[in-house]
JSON list of C-alpha atoms in Angstrom, two decimals:
[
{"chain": "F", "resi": 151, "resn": "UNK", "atom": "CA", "xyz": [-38.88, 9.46, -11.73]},
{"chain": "F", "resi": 152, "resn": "UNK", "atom": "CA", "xyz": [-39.80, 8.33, -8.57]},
{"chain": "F", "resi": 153, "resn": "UNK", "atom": "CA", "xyz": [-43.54, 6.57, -8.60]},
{"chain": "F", "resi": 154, "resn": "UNK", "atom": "CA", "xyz": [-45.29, 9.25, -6.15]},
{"chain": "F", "resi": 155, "resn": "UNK", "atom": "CA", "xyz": [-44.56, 13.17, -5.94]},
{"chain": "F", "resi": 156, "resn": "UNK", "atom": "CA", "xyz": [-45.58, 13.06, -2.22]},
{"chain": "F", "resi": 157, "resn": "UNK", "atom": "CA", "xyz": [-42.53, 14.80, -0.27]},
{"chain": "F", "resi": 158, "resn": "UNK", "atom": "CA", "xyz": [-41.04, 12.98, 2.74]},
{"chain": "F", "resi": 159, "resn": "UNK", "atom": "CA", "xyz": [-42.36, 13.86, 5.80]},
{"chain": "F", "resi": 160, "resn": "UNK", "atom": "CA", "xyz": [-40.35, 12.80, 9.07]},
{"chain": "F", "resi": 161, "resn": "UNK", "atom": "CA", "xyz": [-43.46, 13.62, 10.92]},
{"chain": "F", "resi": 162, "resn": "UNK", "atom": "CA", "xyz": [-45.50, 10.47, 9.54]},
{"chain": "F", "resi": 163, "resn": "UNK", "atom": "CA", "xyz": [-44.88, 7.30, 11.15]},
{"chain": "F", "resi": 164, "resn": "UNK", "atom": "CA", "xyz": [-42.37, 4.73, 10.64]},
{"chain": "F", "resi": 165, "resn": "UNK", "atom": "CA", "xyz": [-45.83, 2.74, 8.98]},
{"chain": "F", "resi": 166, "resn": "UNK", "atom": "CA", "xyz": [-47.22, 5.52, 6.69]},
{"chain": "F", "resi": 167, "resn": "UNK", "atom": "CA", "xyz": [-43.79, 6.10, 5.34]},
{"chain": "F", "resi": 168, "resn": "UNK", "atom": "CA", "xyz": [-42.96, 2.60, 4.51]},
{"chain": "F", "resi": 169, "resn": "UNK", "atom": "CA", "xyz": [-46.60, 2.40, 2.79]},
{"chain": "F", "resi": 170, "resn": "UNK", "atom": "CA", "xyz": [-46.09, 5.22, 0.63]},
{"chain": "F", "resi": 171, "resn": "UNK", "atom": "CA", "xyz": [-42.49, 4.63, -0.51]},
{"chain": "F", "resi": 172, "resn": "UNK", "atom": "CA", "xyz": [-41.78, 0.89, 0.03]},
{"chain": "F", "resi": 173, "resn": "UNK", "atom": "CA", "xyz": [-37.91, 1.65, -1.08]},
{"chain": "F", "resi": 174, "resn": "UNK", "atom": "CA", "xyz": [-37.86, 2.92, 2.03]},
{"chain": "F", "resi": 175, "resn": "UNK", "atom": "CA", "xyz": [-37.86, -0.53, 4.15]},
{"chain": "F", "resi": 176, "resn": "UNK", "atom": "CA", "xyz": [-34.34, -1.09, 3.18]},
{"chain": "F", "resi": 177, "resn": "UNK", "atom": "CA", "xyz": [-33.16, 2.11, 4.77]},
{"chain": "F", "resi": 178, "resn": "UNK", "atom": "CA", "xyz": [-34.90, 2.16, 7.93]},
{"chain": "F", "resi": 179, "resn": "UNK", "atom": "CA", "xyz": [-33.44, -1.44, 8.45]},
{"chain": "F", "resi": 180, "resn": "UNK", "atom": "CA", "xyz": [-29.76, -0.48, 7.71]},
{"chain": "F", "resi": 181, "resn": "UNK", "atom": "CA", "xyz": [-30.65, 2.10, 10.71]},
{"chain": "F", "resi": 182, "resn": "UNK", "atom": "CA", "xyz": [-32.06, -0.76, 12.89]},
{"chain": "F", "resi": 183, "resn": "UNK", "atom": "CA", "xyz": [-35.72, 0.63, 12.60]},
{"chain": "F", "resi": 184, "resn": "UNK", "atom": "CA", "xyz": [-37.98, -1.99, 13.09]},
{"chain": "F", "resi": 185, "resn": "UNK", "atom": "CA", "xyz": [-41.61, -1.33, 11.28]},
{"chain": "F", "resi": 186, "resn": "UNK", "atom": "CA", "xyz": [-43.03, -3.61, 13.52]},
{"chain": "F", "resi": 187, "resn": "UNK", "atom": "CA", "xyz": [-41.95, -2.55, 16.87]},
{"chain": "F", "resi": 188, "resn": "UNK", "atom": "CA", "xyz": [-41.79, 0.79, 16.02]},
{"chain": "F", "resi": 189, "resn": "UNK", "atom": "CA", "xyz": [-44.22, 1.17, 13.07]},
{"chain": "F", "resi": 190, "resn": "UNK", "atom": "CA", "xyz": [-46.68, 3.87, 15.28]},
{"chain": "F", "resi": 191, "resn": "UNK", "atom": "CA", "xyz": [-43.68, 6.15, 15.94]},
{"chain": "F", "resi": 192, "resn": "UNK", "atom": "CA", "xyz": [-42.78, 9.12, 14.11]},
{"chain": "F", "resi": 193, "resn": "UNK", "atom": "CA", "xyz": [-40.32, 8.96, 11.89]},
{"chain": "F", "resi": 194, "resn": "UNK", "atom": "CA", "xyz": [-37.98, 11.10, 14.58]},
{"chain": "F", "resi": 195, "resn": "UNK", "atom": "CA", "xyz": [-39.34, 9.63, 17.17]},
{"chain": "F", "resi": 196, "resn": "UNK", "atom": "CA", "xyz": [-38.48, 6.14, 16.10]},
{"chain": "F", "resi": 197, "resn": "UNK", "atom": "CA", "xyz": [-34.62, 7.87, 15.36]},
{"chain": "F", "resi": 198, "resn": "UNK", "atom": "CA", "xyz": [-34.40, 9.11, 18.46]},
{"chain": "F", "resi": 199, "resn": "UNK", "atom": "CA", "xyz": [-35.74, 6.04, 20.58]},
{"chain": "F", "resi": 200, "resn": "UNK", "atom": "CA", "xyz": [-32.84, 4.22, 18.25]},
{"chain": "F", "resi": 201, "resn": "UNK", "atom": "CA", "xyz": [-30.42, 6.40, 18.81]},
{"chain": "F", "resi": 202, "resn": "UNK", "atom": "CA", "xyz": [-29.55, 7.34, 15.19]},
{"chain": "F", "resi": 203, "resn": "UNK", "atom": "CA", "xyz": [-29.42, 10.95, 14.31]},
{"chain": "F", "resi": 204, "resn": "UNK", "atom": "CA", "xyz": [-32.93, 11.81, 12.71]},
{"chain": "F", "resi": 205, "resn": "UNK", "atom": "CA", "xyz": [-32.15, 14.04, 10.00]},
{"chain": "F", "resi": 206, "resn": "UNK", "atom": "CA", "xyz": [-29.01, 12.03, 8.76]},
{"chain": "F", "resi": 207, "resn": "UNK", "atom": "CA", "xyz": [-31.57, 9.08, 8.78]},
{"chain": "F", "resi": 208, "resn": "UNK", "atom": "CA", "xyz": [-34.41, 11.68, 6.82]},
{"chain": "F", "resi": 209, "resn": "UNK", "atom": "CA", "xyz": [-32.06, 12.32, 4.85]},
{"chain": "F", "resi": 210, "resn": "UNK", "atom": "CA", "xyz": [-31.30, 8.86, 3.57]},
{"chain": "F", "resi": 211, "resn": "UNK", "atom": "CA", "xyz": [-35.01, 7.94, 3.43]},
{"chain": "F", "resi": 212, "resn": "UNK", "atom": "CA", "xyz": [-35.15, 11.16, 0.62]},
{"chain": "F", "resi": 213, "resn": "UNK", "atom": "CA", "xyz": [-32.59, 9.59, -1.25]},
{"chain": "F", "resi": 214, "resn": "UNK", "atom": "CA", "xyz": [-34.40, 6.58, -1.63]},
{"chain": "F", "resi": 215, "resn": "UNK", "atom": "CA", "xyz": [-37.64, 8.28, -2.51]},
{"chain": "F", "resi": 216, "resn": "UNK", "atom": "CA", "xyz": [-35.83, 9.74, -4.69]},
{"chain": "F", "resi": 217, "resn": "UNK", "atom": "CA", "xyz": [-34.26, 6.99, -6.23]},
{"chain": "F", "resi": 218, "resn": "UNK", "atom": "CA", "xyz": [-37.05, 4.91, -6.78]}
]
């Protein structure tokens, strides 16, 4: 059971995401997401300024919400 029943959002920055499912570090690393350069950006917009497809990269994030 994961430790929060807040749902993903992809619209929440890089930042809020990280601070309400720290499991989620790990993945936005693998996809070269820094939350330090680009802790203010979106989710997407972070993807996109990355150039990593932002729902295959939402989609990994839910798995580890999921997971943890």
């Amino acid at each position: 059971m994961s430790r929060t029943d807040a749902r993903l959002d992809c619209t929440s920055t890089v930042d809020q995401t990280i601070a309400a499912h720290p499991d989620t570090a790990a993945v936005f690393a693998a996809f070269g997401i820094d939350g330090c350069c680009g802790g203010a950006l979106s989710v997407e917009e972070a993807a996109k300024r990355e150039g990593v497809d932002a729902a295959r990269l939402c989609a990994a994030l839910e798995v580890a919400v999921a997971a943890a």
